[in-house]
PDB file of C-alpha atoms and ligand atoms in Angstrom:
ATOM      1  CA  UNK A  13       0.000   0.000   0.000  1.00 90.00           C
ATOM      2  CA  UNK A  14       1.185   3.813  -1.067  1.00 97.00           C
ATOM      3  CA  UNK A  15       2.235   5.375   2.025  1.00 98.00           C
ATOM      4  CA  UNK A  16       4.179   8.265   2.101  1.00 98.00           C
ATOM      5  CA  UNK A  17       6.369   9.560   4.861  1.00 98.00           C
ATOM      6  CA  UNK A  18       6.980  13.841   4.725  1.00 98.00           C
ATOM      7  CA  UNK A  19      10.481  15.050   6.502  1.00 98.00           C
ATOM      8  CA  UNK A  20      10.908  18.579   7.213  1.00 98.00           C
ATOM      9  CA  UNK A  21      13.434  19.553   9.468  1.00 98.00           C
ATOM     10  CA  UNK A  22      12.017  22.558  11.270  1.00 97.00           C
ATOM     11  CA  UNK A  23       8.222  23.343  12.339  1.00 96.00           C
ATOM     12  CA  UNK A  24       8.100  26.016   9.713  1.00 93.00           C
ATOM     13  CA  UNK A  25       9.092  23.261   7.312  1.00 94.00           C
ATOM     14  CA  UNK A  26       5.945  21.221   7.941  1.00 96.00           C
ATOM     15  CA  UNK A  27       3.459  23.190  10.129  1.00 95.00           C
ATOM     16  CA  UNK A  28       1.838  24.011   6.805  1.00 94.00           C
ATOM     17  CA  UNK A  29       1.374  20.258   6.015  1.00 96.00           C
ATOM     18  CA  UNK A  30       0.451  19.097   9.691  1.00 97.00           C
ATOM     19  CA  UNK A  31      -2.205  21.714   9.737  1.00 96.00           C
ATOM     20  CA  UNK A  32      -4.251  20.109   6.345  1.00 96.00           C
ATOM     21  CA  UNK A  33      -3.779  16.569   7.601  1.00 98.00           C
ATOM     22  CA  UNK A  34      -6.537  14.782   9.047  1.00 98.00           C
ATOM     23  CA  UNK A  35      -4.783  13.196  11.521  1.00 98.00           C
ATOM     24  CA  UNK A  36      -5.525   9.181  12.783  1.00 98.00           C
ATOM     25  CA  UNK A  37      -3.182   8.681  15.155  1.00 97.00           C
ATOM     26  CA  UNK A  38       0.248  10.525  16.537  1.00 98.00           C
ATOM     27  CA  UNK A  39       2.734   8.500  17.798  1.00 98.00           C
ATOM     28  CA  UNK A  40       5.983  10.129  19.700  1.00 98.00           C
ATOM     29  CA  UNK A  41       9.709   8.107  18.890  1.00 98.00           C
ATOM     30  CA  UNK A  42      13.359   9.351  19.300  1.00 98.00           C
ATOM     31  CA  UNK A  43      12.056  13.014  20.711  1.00 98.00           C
ATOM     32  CA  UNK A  44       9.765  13.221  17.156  1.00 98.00           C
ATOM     33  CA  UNK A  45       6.529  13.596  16.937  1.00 98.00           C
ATOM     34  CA  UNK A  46       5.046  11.072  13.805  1.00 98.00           C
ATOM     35  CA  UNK A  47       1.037  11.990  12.633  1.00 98.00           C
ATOM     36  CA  UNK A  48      -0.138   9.609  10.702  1.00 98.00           C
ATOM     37  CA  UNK A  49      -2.993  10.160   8.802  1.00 98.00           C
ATOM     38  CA  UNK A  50      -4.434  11.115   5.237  1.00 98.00           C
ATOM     39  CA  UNK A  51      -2.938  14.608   3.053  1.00 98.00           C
ATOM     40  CA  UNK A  52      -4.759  15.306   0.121  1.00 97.00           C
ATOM     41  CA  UNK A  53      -6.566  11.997   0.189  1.00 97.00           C
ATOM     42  CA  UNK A  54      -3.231   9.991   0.432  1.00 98.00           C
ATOM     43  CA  UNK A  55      -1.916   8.040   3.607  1.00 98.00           C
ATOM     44  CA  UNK A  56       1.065   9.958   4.745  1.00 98.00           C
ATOM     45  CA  UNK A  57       3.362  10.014   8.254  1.00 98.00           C
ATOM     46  CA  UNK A  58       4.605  13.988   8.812  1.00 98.00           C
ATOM     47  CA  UNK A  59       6.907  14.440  11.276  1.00 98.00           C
ATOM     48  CA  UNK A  60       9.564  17.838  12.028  1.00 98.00           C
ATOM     49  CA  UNK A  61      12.810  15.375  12.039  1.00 98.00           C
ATOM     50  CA  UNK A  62      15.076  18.274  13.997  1.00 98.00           C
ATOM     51  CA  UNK A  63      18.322  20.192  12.390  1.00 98.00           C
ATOM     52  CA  UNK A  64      21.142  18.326  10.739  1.00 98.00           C
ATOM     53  CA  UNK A  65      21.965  14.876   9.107  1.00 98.00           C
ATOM     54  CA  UNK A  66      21.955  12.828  12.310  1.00 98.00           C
ATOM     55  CA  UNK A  67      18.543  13.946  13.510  1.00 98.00           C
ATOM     56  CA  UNK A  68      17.337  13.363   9.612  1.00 98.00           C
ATOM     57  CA  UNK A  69      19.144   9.742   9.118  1.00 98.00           C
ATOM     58  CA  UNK A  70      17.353   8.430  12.717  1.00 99.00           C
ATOM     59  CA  UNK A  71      13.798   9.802  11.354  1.00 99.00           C
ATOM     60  CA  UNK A  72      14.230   8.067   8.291  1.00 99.00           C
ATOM     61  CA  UNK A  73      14.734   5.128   9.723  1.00 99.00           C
ATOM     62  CA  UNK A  74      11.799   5.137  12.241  1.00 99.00           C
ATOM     63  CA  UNK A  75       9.902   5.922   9.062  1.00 98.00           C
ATOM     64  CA  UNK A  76      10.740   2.506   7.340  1.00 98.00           C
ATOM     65  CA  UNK A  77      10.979   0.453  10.295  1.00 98.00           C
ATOM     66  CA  UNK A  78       7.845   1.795  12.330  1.00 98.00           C
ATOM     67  CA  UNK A  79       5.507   3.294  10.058  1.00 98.00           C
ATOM     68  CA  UNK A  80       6.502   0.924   6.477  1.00 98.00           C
ATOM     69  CA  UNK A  81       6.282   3.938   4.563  1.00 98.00           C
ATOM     70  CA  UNK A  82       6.198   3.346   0.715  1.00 98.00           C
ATOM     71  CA  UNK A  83       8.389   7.189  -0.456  1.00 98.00           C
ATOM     72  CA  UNK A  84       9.841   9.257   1.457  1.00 98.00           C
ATOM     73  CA  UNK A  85       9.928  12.838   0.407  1.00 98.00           C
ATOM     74  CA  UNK A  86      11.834  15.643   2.234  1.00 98.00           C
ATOM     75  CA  UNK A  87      10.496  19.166   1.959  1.00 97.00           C
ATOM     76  CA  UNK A  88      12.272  22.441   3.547  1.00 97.00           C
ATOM     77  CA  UNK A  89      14.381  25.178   2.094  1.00 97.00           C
ATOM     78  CA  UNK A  90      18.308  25.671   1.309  1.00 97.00           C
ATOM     79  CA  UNK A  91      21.006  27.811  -0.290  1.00 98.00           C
ATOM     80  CA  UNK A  92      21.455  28.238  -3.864  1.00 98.00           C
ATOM     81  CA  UNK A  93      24.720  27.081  -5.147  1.00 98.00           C
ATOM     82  CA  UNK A  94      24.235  28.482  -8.751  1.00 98.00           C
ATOM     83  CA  UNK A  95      23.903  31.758  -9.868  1.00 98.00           C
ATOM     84  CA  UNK A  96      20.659  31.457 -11.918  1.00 98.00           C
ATOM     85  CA  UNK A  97      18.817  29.322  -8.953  1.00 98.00           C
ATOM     86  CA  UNK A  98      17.235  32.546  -6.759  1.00 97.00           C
ATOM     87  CA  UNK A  99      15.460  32.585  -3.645  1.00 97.00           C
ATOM     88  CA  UNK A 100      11.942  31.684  -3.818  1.00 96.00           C
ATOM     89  CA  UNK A 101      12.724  29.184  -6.853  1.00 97.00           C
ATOM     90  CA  UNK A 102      12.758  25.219  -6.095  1.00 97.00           C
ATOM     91  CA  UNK A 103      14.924  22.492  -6.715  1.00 98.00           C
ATOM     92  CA  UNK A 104      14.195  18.796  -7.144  1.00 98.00           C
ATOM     93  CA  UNK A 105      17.128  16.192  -6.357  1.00 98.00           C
ATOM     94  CA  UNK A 106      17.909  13.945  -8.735  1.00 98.00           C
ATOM     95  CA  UNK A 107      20.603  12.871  -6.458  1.00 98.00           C
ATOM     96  CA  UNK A 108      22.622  13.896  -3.300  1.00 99.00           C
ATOM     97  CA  UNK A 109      25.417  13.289  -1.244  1.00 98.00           C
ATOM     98  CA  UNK A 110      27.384  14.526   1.878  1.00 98.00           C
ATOM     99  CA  UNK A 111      29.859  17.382   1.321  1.00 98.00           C
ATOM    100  CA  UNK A 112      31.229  16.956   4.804  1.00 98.00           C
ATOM    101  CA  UNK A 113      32.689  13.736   3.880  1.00 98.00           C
ATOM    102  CA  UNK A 114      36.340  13.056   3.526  1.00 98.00           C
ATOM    103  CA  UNK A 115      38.174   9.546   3.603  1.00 98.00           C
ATOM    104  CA  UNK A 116      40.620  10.549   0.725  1.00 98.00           C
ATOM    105  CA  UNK A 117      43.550   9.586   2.388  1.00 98.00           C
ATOM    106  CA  UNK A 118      42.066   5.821   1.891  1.00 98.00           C
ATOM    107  CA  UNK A 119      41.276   6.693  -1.001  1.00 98.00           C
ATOM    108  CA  UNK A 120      37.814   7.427  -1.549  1.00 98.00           C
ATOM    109  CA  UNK A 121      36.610  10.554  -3.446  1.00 98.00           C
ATOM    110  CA  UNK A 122      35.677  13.218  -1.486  1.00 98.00           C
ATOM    111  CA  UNK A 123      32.240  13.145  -0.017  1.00 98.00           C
ATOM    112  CA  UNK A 124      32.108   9.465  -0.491  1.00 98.00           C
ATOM    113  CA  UNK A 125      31.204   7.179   2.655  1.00 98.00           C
ATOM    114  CA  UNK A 126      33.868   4.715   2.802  1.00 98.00           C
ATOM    115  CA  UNK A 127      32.318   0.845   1.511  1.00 96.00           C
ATOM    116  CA  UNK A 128      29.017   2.326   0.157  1.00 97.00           C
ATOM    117  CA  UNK A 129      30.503   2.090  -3.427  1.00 96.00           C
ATOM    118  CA  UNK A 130      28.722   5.221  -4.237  1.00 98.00           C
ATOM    119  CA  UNK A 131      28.844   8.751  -3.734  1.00 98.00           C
ATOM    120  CA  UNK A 132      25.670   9.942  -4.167  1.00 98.00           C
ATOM    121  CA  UNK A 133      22.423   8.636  -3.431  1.00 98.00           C
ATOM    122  CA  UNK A 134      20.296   8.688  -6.512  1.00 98.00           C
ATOM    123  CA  UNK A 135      16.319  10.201  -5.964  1.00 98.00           C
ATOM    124  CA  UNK A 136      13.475   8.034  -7.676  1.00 98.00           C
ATOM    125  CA  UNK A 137      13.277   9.553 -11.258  1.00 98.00           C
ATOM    126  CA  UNK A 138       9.434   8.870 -11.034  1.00 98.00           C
ATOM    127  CA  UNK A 139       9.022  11.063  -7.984  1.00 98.00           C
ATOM    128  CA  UNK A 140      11.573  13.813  -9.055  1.00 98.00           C
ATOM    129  CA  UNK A 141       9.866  14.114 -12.614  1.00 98.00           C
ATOM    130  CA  UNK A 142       6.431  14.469 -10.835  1.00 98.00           C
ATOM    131  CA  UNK A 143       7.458  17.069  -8.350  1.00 98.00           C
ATOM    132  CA  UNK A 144       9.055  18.978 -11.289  1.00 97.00           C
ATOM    133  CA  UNK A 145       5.638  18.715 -13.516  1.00 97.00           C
ATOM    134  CA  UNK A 146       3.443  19.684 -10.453  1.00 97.00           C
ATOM    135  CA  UNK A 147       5.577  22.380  -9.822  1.00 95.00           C
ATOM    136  CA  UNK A 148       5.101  23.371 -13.163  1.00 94.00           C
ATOM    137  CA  UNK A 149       1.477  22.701 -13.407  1.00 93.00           C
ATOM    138  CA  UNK A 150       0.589  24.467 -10.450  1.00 87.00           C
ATOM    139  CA  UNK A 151       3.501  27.022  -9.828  1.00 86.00           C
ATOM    140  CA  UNK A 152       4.075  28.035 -13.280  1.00 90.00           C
ATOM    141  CA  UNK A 153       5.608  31.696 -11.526  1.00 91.00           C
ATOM    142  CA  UNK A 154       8.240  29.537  -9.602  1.00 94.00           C
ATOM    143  CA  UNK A 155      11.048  28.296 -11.246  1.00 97.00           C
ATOM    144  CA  UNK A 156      11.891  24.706 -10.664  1.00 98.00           C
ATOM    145  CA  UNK A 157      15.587  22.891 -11.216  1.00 98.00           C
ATOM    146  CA  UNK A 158      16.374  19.644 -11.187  1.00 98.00           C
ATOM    147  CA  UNK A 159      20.023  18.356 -10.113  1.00 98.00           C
ATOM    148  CA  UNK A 160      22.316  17.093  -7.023  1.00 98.00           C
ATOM    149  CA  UNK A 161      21.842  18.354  -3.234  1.00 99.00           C
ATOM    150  CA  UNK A 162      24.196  18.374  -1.112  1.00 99.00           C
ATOM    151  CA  UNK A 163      24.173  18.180   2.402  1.00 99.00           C
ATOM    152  CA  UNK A 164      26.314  18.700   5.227  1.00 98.00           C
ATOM    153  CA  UNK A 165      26.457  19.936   9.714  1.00 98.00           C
ATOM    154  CA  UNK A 166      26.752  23.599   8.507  1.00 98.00           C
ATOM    155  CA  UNK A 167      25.041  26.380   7.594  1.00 98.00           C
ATOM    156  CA  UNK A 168      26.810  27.611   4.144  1.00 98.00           C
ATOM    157  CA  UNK A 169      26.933  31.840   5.176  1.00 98.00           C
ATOM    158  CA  UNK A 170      30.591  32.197   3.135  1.00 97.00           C
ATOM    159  CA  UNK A 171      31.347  32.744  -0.475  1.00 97.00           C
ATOM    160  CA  UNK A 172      35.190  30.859  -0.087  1.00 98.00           C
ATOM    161  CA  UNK A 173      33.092  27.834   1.494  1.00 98.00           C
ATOM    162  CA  UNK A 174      30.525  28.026  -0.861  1.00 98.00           C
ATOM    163  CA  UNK A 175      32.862  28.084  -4.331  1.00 98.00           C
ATOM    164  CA  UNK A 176      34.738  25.076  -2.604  1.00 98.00           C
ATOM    165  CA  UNK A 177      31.819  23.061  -2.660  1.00 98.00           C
ATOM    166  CA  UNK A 178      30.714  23.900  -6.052  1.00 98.00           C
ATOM    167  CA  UNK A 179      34.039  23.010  -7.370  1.00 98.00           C
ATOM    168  CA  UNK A 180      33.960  19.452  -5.560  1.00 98.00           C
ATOM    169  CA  UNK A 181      30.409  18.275  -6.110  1.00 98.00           C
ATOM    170  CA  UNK A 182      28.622  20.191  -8.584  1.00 97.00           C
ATOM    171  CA  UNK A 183      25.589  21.108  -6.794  1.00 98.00           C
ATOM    172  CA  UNK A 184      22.931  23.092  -6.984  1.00 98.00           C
ATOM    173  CA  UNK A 185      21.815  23.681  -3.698  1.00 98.00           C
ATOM    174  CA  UNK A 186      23.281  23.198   0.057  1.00 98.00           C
ATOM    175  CA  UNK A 187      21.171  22.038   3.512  1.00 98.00           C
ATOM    176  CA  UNK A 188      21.429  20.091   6.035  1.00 98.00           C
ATOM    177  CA  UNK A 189      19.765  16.583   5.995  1.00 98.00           C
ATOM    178  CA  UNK A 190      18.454  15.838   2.526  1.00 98.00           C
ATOM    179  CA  UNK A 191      21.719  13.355   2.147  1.00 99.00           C
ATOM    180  CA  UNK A 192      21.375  11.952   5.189  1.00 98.00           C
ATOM    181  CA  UNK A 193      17.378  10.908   3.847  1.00 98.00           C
ATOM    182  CA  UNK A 194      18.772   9.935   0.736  1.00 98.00           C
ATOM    183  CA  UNK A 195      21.367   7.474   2.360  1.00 98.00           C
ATOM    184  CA  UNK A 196      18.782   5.798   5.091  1.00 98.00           C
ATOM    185  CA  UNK A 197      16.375   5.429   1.920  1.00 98.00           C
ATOM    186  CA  UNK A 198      18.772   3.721   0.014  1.00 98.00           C
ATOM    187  CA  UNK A 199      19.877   1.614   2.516  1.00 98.00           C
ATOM    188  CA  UNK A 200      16.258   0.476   3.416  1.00 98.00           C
ATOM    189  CA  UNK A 201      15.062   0.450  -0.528  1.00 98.00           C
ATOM    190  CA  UNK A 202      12.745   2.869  -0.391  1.00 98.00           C
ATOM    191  CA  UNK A 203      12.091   5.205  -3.183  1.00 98.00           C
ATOM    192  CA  UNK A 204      12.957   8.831  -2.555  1.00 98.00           C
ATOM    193  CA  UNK A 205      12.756  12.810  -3.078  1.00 98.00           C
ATOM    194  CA  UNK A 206      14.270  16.128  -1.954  1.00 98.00           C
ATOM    195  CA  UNK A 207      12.289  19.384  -2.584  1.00 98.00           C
ATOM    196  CA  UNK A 208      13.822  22.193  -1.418  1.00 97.00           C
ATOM    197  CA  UNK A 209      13.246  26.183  -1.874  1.00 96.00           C
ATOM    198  CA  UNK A 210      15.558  28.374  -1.718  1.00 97.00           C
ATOM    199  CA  UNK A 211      15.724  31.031   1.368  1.00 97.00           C
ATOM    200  CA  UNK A 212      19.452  32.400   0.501  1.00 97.00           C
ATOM    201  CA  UNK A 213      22.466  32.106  -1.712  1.00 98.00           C
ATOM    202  CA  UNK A 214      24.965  30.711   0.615  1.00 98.00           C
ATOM    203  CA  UNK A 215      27.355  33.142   0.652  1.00 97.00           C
ATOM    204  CA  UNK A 216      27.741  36.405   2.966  1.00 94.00           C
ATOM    205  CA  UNK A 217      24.359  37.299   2.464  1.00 95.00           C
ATOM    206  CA  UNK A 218      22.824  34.342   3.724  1.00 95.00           C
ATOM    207  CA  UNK A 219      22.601  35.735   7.300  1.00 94.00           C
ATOM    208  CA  UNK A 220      20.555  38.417   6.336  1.00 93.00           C
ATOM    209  CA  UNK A 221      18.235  36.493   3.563  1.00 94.00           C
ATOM    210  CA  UNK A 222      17.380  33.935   5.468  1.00 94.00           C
ATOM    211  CA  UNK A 223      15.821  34.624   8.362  1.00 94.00           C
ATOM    212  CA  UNK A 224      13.644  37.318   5.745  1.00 94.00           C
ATOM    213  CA  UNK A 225      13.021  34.449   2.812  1.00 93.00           C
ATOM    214  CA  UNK A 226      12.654  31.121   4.932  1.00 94.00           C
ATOM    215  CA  UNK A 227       8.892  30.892   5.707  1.00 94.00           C
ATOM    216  CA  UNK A 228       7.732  31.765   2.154  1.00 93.00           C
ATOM    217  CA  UNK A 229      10.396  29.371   0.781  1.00 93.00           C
ATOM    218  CA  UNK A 230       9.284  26.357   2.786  1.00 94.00           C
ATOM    219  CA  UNK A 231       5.835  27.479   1.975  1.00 92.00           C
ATOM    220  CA  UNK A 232       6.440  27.114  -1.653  1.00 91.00           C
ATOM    221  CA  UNK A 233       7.983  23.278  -1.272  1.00 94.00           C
ATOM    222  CA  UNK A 234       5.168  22.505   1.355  1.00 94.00           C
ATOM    223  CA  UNK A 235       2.248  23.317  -1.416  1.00 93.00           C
ATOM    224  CA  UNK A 236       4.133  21.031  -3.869  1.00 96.00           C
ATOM    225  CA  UNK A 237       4.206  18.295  -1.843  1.00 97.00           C
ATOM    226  CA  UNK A 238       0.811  18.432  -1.056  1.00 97.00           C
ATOM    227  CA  UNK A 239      -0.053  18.735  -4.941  1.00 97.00           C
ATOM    228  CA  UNK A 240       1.927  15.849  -5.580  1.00 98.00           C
ATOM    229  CA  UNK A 241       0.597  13.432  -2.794  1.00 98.00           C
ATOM    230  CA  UNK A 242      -2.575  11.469  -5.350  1.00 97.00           C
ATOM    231  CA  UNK A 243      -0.424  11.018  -8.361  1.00 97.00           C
ATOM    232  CA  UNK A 244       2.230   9.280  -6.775  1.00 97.00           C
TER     233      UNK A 244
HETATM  234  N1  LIG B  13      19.425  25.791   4.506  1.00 95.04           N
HETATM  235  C1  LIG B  13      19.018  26.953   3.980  1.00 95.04           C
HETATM  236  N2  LIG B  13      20.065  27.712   3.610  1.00 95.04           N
HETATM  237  C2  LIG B  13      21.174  27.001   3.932  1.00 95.04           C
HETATM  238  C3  LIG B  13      22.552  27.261   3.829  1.00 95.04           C
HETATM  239  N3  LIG B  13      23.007  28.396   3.316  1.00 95.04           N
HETATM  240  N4  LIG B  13      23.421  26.307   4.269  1.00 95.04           N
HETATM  241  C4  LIG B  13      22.972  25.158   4.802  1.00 95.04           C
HETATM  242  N5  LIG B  13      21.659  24.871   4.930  1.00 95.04           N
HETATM  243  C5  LIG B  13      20.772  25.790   4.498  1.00 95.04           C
END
């Protein structure tokens, strides 16, 4: 049966979501709060997983192991790594991977988790070509991208910082747990998507946009998750 678990890291990531399910039953695991109900007519589990890759990583986890969700998608906001992705415009993962990772002096690439033989987590082309046509379909103001996320324990507020990881992993946006998803989900075989909106540009303005862009940027990746819920 479809079931589909929702990860947003902070309340202002799923409040949004929490408030239009009809809620069945709420169950509390690992300090997180898990509603199970139906969204848009569609079983679903929401739950506010808490800041950072660990706190993401556990939640996915309890989703597949307690709650046998079917997808997992992970909605919030991030930073832009490219100059033509602005704030307020949304990017779907095709794939993602840790930035904070490095084992090169065994050998492994950088950002690659030693004996995973991979060193990014690929998203479920199904989901991330939906997302992107819903988006489309009922955002057509919003521009949507779709490409690698990257994720790492930091907060990405520094232009030096930010060209580094551009120049090692290509991606187009930065946060804080959507690699962390990806790798529990891949691990546990269960189909997957990042959507993300962009509150900043991850460089020495990101202090200041942030805390001005964030709730209308997790807004915007909150209403496409909702769209998306009955054509999955
Ligand atoms: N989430 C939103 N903006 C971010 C940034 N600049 N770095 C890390 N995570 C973010």
């Amino acid at each position: 049966m479809k079931k589909i678990g929702i990860i947003g890291a902070m309340e202002l990531e799923v409040e949004a979501l929490k408030g239009k399910m009809s809620v069945r039953r709420t169950e509390e695991k690992a300090s997180m709060k898990f509603l199970e109900g139906t969204l848009n007519g569609t079983e679903a589990v929401i739950v506010q997983s808490g800041i950072g890759k660990v706190n993401a990583a556990v939640c996915a986890q309890i989703l597949c192991d307690t709650f046998q969700v079917s997808h997992i998608i992970n909605t919030g906001v991030a930073g832009s790594l490219k100059n033509e992705i602005n704030i307020g415009d949304i990017v779907v993962s095709s794939d993602a991977l840790h930035h904070d990772v490095d084992v090169r002096v065994f050998g492994y690439p950088l950002g690659e988790v030693p004996q995973m033989g991979r060193l990014a987590f690929p998203a479920d082309k199904h989901l991330a070509e939906l997302a992107a046509s819903v988006c489309r379909r009922v955002n057509p103001d919003i521009k949507v991208y779709e490409g690698r996320i990257v994720s790492g324990d930091q907060f990405v507020s520094d232009r030096q910082v930010k060209d580094s990881i551009i120049k090692n992993f290509q991606g187009f946006c930065v946060e804080m747990e959507g690699a962390s998803i990806a790798h529990a989900a891949y691990l546990n075989h269960v189909p997957f998507v990042i959507i993300r909106a962009i509150s900043d540009k991850a460089d020495d303005s990101a202090e200041m946009d942030y805390p001005t862009f964030e709730r209308a940027a997790a807004a915007h990746s909150a209403a496409l998750v909702e769209h998306m819920l009955p054509e999955i």
